[in-house]
Short mmCIF file of C-alpha atoms in Angstrom, two decimals:
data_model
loop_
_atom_site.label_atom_id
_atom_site.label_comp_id
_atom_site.label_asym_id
_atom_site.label_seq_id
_atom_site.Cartn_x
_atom_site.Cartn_y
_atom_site.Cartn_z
CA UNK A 1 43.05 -20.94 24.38
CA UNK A 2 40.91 -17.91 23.06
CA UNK A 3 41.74 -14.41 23.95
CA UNK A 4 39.02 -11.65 23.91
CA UNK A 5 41.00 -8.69 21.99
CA UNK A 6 37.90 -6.92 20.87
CA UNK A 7 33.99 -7.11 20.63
CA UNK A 8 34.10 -8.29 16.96
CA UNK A 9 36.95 -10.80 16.88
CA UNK A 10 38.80 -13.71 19.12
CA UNK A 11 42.29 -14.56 18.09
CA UNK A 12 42.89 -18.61 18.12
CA UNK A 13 46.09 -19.97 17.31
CA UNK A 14 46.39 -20.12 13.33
CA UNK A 15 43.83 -17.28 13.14
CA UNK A 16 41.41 -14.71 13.83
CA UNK A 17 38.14 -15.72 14.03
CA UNK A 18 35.13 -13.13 13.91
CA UNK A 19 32.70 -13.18 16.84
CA UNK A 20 28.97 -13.54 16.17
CA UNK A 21 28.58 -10.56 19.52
CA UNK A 22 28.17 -7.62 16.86
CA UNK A 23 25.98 -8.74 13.99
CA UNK A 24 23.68 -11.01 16.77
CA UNK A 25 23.86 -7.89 19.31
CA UNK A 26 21.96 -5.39 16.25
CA UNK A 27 19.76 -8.21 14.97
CA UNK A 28 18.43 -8.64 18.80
CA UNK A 29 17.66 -4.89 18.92
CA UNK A 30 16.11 -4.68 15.56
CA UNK A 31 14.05 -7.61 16.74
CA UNK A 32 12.91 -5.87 19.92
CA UNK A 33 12.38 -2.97 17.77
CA UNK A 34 10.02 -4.27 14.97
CA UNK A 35 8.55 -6.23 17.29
CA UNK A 36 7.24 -3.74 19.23
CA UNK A 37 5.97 -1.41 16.53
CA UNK A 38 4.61 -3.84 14.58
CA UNK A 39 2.31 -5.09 17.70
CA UNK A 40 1.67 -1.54 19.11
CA UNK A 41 0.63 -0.36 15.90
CA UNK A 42 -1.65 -3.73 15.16
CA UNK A 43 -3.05 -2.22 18.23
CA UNK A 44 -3.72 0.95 17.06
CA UNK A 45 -5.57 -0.29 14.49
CA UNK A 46 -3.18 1.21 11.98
CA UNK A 47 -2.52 -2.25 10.21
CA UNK A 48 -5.09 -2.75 7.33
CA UNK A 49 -7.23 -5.98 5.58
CA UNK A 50 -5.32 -5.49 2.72
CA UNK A 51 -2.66 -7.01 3.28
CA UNK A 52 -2.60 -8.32 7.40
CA UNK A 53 -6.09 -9.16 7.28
CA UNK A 54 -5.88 -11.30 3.54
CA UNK A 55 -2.94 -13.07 5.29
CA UNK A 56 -4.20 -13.73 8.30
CA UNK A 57 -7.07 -15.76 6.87
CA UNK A 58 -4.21 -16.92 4.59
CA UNK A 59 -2.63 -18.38 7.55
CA UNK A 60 -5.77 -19.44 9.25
CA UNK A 61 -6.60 -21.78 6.22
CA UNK A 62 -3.52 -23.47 6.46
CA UNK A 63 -3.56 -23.85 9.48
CA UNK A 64 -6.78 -25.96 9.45
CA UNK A 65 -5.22 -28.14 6.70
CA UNK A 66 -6.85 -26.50 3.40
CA UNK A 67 -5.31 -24.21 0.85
CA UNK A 68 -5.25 -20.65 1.66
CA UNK A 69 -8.35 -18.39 0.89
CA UNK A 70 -9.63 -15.02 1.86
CA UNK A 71 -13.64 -13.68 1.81
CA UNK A 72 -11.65 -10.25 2.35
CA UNK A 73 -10.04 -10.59 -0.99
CA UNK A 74 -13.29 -10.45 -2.53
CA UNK A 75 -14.14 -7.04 -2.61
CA UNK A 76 -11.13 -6.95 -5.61
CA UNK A 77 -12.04 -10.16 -7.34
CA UNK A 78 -12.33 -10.71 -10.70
CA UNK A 79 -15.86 -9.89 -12.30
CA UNK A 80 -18.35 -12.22 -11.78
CA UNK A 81 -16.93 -14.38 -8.89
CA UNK A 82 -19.37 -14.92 -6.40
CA UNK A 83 -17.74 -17.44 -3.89
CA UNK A 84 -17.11 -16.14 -0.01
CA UNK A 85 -13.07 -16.60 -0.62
CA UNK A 86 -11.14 -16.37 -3.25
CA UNK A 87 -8.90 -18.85 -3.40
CA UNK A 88 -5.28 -16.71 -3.29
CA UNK A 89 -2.82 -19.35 -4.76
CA UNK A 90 -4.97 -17.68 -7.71
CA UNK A 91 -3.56 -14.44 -6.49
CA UNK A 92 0.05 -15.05 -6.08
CA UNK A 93 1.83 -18.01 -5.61
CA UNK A 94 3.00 -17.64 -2.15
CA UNK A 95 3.08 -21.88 -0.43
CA UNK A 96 6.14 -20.40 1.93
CA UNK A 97 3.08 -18.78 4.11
CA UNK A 98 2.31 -22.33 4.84
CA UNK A 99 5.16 -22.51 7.37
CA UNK A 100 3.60 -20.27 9.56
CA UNK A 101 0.27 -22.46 9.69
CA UNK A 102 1.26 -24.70 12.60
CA UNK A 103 3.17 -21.36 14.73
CA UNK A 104 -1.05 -20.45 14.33
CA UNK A 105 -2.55 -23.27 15.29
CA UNK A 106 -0.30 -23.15 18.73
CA UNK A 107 -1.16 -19.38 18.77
CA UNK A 108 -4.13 -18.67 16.60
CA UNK A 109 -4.07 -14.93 16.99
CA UNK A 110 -3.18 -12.52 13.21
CA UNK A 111 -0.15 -10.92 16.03
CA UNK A 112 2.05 -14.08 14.80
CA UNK A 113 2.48 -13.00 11.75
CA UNK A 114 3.79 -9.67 12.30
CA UNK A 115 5.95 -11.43 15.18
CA UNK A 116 7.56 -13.65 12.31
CA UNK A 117 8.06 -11.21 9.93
CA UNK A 118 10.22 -9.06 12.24
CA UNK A 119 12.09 -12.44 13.18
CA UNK A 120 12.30 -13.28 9.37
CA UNK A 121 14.16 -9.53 9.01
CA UNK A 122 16.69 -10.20 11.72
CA UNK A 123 17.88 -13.30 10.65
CA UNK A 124 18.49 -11.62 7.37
CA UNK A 125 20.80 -9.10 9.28
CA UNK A 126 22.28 -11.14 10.99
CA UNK A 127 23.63 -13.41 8.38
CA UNK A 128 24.47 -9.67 6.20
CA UNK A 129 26.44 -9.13 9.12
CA UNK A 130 28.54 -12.39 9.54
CA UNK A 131 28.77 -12.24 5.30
CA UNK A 132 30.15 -8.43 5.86
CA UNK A 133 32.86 -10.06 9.11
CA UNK A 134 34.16 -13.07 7.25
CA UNK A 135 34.89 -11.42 3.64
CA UNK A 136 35.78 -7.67 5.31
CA UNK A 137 38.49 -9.02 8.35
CA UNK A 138 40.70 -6.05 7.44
CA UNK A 139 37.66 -3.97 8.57
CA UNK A 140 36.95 -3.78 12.20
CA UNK A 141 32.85 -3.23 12.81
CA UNK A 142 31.94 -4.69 9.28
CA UNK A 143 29.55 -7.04 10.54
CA UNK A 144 27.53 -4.23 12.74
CA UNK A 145 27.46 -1.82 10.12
CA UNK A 146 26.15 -3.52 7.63
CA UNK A 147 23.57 -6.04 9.20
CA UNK A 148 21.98 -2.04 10.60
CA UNK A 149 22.17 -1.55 7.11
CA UNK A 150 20.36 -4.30 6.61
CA UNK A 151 17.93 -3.77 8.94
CA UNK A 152 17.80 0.13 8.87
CA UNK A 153 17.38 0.18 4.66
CA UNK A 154 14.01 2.11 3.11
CA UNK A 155 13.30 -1.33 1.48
CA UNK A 156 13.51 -3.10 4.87
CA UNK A 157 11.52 -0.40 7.03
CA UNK A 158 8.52 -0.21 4.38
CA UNK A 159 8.07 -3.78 4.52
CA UNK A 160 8.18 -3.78 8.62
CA UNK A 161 6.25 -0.56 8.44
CA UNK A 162 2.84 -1.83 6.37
CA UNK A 163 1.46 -5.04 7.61
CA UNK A 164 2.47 -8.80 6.30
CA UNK A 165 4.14 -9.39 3.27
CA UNK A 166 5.13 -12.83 2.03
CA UNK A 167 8.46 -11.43 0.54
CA UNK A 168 9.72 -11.47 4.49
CA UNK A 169 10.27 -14.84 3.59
CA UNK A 170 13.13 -13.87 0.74
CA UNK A 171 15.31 -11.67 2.54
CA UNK A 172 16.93 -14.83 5.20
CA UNK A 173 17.34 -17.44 1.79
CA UNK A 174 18.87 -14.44 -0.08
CA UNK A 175 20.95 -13.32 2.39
CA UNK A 176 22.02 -16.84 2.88
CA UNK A 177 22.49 -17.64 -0.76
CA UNK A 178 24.49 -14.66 -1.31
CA UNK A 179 26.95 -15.83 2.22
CA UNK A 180 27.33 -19.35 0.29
CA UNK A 181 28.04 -17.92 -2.82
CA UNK A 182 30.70 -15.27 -1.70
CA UNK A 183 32.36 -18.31 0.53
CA UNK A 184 32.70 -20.15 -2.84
CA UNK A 185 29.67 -22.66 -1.56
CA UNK A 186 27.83 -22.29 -4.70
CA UNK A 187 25.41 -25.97 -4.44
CA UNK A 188 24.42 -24.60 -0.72
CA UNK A 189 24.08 -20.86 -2.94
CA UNK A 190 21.60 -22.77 -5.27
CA UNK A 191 19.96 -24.56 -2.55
CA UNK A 192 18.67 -21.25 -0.80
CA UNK A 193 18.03 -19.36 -3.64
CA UNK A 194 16.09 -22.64 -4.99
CA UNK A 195 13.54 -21.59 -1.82
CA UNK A 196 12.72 -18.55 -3.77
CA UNK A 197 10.41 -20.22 -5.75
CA UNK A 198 8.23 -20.86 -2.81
CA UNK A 199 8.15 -17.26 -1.99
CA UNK A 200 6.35 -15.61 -4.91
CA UNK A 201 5.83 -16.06 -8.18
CA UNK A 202 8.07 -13.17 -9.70
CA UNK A 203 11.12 -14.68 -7.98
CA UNK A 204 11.65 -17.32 -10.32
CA UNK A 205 13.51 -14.76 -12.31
CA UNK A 206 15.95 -14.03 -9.58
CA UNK A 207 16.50 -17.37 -8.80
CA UNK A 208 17.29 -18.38 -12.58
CA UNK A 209 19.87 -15.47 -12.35
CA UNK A 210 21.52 -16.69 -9.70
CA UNK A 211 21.85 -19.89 -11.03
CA UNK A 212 23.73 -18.45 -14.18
CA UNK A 213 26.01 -16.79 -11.54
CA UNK A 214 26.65 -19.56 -10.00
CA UNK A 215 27.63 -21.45 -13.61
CA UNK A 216 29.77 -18.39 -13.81
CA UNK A 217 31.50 -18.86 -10.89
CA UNK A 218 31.72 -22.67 -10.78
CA UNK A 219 34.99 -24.66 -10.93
CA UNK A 220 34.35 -28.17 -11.24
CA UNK A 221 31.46 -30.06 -12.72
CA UNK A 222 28.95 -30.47 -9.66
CA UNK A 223 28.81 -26.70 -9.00
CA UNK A 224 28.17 -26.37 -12.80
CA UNK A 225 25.64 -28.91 -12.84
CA UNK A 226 24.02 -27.13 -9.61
CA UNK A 227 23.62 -23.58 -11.15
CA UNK A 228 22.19 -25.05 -14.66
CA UNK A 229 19.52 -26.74 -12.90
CA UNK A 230 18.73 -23.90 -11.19
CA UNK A 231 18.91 -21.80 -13.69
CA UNK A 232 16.85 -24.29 -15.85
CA UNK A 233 14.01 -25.24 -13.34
CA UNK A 234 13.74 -21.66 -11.95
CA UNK A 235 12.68 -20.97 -15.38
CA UNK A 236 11.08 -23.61 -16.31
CA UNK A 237 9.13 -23.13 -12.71
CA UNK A 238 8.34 -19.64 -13.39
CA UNK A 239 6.73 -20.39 -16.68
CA UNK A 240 4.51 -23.17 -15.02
CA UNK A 241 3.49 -21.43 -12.43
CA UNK A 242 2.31 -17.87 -14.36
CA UNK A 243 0.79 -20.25 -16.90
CA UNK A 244 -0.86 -23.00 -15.25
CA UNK A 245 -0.37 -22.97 -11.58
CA UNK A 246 -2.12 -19.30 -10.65
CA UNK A 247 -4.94 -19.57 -13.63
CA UNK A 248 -5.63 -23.00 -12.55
CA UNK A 249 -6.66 -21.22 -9.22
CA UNK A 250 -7.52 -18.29 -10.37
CA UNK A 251 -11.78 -17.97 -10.48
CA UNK A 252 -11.07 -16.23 -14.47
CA UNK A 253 -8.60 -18.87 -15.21
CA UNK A 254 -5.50 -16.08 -15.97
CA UNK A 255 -2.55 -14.12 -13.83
CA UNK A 256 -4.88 -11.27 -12.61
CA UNK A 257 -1.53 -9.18 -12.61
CA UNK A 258 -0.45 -9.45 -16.65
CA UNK A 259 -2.13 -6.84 -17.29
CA UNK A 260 -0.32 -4.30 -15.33
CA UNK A 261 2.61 -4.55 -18.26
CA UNK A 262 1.82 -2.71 -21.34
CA UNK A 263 -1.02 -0.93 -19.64
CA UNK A 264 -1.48 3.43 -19.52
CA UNK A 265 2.36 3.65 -18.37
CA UNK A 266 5.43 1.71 -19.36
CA UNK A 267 9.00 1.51 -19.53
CA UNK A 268 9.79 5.05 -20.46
CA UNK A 269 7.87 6.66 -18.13
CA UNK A 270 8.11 8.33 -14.45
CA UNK A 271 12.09 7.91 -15.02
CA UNK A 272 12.82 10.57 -11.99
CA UNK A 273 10.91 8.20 -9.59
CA UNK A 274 12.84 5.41 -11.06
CA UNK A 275 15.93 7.02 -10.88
CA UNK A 276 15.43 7.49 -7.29
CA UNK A 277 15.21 3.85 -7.05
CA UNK A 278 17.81 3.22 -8.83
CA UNK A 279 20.43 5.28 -7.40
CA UNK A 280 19.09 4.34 -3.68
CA UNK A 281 19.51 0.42 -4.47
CA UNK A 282 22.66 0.58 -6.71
CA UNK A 283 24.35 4.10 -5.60
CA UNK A 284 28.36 3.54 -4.80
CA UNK A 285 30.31 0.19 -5.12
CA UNK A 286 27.20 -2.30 -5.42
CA UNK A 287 27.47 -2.36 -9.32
CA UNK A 288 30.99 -3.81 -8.74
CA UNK A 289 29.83 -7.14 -7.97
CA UNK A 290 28.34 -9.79 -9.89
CA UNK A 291 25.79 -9.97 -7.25
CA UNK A 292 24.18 -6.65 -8.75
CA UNK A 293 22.69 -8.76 -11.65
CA UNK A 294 20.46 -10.27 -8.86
CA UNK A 295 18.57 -6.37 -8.77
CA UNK A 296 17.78 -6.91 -12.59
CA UNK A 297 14.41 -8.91 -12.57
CA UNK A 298 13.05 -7.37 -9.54
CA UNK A 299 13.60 -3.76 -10.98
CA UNK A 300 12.69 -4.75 -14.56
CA UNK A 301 9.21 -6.07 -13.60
CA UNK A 302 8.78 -2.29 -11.37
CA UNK A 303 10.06 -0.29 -14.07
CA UNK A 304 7.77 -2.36 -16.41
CA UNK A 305 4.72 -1.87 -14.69
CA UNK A 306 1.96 0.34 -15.82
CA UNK A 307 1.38 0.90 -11.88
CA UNK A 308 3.35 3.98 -10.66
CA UNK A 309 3.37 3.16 -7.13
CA UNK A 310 5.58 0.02 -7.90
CA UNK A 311 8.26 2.60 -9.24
CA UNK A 312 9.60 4.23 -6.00
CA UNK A 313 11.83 2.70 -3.55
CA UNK A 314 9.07 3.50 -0.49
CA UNK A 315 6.95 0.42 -0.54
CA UNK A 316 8.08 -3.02 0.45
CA UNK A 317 8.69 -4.37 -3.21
CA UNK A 318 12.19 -2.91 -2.44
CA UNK A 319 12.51 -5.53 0.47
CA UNK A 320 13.75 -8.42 -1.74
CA UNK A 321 16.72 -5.88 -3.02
CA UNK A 322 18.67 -4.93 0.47
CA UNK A 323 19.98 -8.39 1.45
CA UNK A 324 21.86 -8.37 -2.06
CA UNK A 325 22.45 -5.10 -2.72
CA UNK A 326 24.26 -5.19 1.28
CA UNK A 327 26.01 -8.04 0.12
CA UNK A 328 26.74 -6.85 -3.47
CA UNK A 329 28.34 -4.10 -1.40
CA UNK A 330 30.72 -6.31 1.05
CA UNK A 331 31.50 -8.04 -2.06
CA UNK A 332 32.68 -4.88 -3.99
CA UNK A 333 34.76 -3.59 -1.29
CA UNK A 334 36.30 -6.94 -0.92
CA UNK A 335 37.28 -7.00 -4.64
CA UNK A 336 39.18 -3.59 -3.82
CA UNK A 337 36.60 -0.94 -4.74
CA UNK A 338 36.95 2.66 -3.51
CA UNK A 339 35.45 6.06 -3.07
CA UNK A 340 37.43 8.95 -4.16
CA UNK A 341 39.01 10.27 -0.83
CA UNK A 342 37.24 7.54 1.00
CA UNK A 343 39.33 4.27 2.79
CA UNK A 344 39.03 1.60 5.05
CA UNK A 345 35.56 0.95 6.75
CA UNK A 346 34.81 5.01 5.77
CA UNK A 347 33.61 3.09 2.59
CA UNK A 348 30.85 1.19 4.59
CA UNK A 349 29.87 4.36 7.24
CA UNK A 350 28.50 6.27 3.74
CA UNK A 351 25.79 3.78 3.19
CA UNK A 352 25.05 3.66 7.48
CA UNK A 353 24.78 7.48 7.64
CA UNK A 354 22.70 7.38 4.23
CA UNK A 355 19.81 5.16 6.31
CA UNK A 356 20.32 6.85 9.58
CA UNK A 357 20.14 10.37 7.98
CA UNK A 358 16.19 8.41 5.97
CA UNK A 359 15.15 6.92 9.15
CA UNK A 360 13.02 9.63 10.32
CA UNK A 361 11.41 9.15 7.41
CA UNK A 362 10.73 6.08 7.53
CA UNK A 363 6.75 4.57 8.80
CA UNK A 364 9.18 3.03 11.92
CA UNK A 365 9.81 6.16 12.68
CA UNK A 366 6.93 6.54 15.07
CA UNK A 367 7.98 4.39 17.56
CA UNK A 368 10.33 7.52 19.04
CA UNK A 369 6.97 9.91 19.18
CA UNK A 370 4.98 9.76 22.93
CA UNK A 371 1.52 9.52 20.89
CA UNK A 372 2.48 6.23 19.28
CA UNK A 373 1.72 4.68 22.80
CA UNK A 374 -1.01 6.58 23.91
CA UNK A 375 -4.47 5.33 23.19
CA UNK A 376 -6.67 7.86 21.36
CA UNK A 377 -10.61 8.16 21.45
CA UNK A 378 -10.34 6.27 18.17
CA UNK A 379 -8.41 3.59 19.54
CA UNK A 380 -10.44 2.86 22.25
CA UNK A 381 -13.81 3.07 20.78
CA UNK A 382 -12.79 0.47 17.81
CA UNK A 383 -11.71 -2.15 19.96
CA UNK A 384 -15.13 -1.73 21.97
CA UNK A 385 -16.64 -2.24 18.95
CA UNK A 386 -14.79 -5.39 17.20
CA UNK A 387 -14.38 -6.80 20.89
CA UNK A 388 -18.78 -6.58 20.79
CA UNK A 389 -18.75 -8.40 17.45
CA UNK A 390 -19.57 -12.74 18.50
CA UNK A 391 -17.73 -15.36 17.71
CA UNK A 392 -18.25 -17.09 14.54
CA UNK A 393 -20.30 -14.94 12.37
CA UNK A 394 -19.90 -13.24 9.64
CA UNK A 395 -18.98 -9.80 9.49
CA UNK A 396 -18.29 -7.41 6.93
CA UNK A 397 -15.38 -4.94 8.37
CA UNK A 398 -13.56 -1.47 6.74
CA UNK A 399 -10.69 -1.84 6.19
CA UNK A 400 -8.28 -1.02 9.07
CA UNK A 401 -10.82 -2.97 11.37
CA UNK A 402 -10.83 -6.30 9.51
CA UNK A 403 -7.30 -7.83 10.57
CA UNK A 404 -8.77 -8.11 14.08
CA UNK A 405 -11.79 -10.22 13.22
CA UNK A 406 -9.70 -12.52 11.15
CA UNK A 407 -8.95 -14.72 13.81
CA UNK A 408 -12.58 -15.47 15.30
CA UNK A 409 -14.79 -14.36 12.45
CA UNK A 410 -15.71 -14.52 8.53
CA UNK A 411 -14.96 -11.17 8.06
CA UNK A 412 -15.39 -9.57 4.58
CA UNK A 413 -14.52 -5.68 3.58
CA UNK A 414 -17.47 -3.59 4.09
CA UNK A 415 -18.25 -1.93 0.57
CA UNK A 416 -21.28 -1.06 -1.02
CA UNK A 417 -23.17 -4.20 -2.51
CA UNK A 418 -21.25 -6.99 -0.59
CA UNK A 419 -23.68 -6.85 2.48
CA UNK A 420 -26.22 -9.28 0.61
CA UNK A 421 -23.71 -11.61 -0.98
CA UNK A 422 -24.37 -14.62 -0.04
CA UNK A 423 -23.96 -15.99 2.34
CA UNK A 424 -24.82 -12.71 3.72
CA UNK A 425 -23.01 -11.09 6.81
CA UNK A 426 -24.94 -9.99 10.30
CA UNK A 427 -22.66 -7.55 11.33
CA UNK A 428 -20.99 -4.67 10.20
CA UNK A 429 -18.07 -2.62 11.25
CA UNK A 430 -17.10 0.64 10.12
CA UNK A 431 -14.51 3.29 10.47
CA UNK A 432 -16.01 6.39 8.79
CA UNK A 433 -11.94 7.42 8.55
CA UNK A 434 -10.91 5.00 6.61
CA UNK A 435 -10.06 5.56 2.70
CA UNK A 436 -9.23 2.25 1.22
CA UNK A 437 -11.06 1.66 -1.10
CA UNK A 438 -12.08 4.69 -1.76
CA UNK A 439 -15.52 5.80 -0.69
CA UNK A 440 -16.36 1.62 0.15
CA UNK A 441 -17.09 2.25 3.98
CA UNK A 442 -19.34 5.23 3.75
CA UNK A 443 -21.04 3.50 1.12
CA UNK A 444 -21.81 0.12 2.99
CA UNK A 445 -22.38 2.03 5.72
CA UNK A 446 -25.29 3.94 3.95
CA UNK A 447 -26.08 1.10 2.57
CA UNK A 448 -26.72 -0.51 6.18
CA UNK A 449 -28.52 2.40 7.80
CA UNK A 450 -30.82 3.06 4.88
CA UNK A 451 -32.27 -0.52 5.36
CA UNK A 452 -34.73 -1.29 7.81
CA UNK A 453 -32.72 -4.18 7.77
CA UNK A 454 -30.09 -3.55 10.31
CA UNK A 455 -30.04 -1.45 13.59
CA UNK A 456 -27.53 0.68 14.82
CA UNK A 457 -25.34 -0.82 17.62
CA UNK A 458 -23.12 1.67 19.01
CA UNK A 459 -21.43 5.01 17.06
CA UNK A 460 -18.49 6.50 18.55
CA UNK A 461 -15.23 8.70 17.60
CA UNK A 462 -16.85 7.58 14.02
CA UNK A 463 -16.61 3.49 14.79
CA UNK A 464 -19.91 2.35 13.87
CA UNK A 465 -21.38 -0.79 14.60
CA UNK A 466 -24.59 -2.58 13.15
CA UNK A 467 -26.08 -5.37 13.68
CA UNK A 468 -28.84 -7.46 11.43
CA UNK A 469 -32.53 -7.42 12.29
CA UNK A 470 -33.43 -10.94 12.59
#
């Protein structure tokens, strides 16, 4: 017989066993939540080519049954290429995406993949929060606090907040691989964090560390065996795929993104913006788990980067860190760790009220302001102007109009000499607003009405459409 004695727990003879209520209850929300920004502000054209639309003709690809390619990843490619796609497994090594080809051939529309990403999230808080209720029982609400923690976090909100990232596809296997490895599970801990090598290339490093955790941790031979070989062909993975893998695929036959180590910036530099980082993923008990080592090769490659914007904790690079660092965090306060003056589940409220007190800041955030579902003049003249674009051709789009072409259209980024590429596009799209890359619409766009060439469609709230003189 089961008595109800409280939302989080049921009492069975021999036991107390918690109840999934809390943890599923706040993953459902956040679901309904990112859902619904995520779609409304597709529809405000606020998502961008770079990244949505370069994953939705990702998805598209494999979704026909070829390897993943995208004509608007072109307007970045390496010098020389003059293909229509570039093929991005020469990019980054991201086969996971591949998962989400047949969900796109049922519903071929680019909305799927912002759909999946907010389910990808949830599960991740959900399984922070039954991690947080099994290994915190002393601590009533455990499992609700943290999976909003989860959910709630500036790494988690800046990858819901810009678009599609593959990296959606780490947080579930690393919150799962962290679950089996605080349970003592550590061949199912090796399992899902053997996944990460699907996910993107730099997470061959975190996988190999979790492997030596789990050799760490092991007790009998199997388990041993389990985290050597993952230790040993993450590695060994890594290595094959920054050597040979990406160049093979790559149109200059190297990993476009070496470079960006030992470039204008390094190590030493911008250490108040890394500090930041630091202190937001590893401020409080998290350092008091093992699990912390897990942070090491995603911050090292940041820190190591000659690009600043990979030093902050804004964008969604920090994504990958919040499952661990949430359950580096249940794992430290299991082990006994304390704040001065602060006991009990006042340990775990600190980090809530820390992401409550950010989420206004957060690009989420919008979904609370009355504008966010109002259509604007800009809003409704751009989707006049992609909906008069046919079916089938090829289009050359800026760059916050491109992910909604991707789905019924070669669509291209409109910049200045990639009109006449060939093949060469018929249309052309252009929001005079937008800035990425900088100055590439207003110069395709003079480009375009310069030429007696192409004719002006429509122009309105500064959406231009043009069409090619045949």
């Amino acid at each position: 017989m089961i008595e109800i004695t409280a939302p989080e727990t049921l009492v069975r003879r021999g036991g107390t066993v918690p109840s999934r209520t809390g943890p599923l209850l706040v993953a459902a929300v956040l679901l309904v939540l990112h859902t619904a920004f995520a779609l409304r502000n597709h529809a405000r054209f606020r998502t961008t080519g770079y990244d949505l639309g370069i994953f939705g003709q990702a998805v598209r690809e494999w979704a026909a049954g070829r390897l993943p390619a995208s004509a608007i990843r072109t307007a970045s490619a390496p010098p020389g290429f003059e293909g229509e796609a570039l093929p991005l497994l020469g990019d980054h090594f991201h086969p996971v995406v591949a998962l989400l080809g047949p969900v796109y051939r049922l519903v071929p529309q680019v909305e799927v993949l912002l759909v999946a990403q907010a389910v990808l999230v949830s599960a991740a808080v959900y399984v922070t929060g039954r991690t947080a209720q099994r290994h915190l029982p002393g601590l009533w609400g455990a499992g609700p606090v943290v999976g909003a923690v989860c959910g709630l976090a500036w790494g988690t909100q800046a990858l819901v907040g810009f678009d599609f990232h593959e990296v959606a596809f780490a947080l579930p296997l690393l919150a799962l691989a962290c679950r089996a490895y605080l349970d003592g599970r550590l061949r199912a801990a090796a399992g899902w964090a053997a996944g990460l090598l699907l996910v993107k290339e730099d997470l061959g490093a975190t996988a190999a560390v979790f492997g030596l955790l789990v050799v760490h941790k092991a007790r009998d031979g199997r388990d041993r065996r389990a985290g050597w070989l993952l230790a040993g062909g993450a590695s060994l993975a890594a290595v094959l795929v920054l050597k040979v893998v990406v160049p093979a695929f790559a149109p200059d036959g190297r990993y476009l993104y070496a470079g960006q180590v030992g470039g204008g910036y390094g190590f030493l530099d911008g250490w108040p913006v890394k500090a930041l980082t630091l202190l937001a993923v590893t401020g409080g008990l998290v350092v008091r788990s093992p699990l912390a080592w897990l942070l090491l090769p995603t911050l090292g490659w940041r820190f190591a980067s000659s690009v600043p914007a990979h030093w902050g904790p804004g964008l969604h690079y920090s994504a990958v860190l919040v499952p661990v660092a949430c359950a580096a965090l249940v794992d430290a306060v299991r082990r006994g760790a304390r704040l001065p003056g602060i006991r009990g589940r006042g340990v775990l409220w600190i980090p809530l009220g820390a992401v409550l007190v950010l989420l206004p800041f957060q690009p989420t955030a919008v979904i609370a302001a009355p504008d966010f579902w109002k259509s604007d003049p800009r809003e409704v003249a751009a989707r006049e102007a992609v909906r008069q674009v046919p079916d089938g051709v090829r289009v050359a789009a800026s760059n916050s109009l491109a992910p909604h072409l991707t789905d019924r259209t070669v669509v291209r980024l409109a910049a200045s000499g990639l009109l006449e590429r060939r093949p060469a596009v018929d249309w052309l799209v252009v929001d005079r607003t937008d800035g990425f890359p900088t100055g590439a619409a207003e110069g395709a766009l003079r480009e375009a009405i310069g030429s007696p060439a192409w004719k002006v469609v429509r122009e309105k709230a500064g959406i231009v459409l043009l069409a090619r003189i045949r």
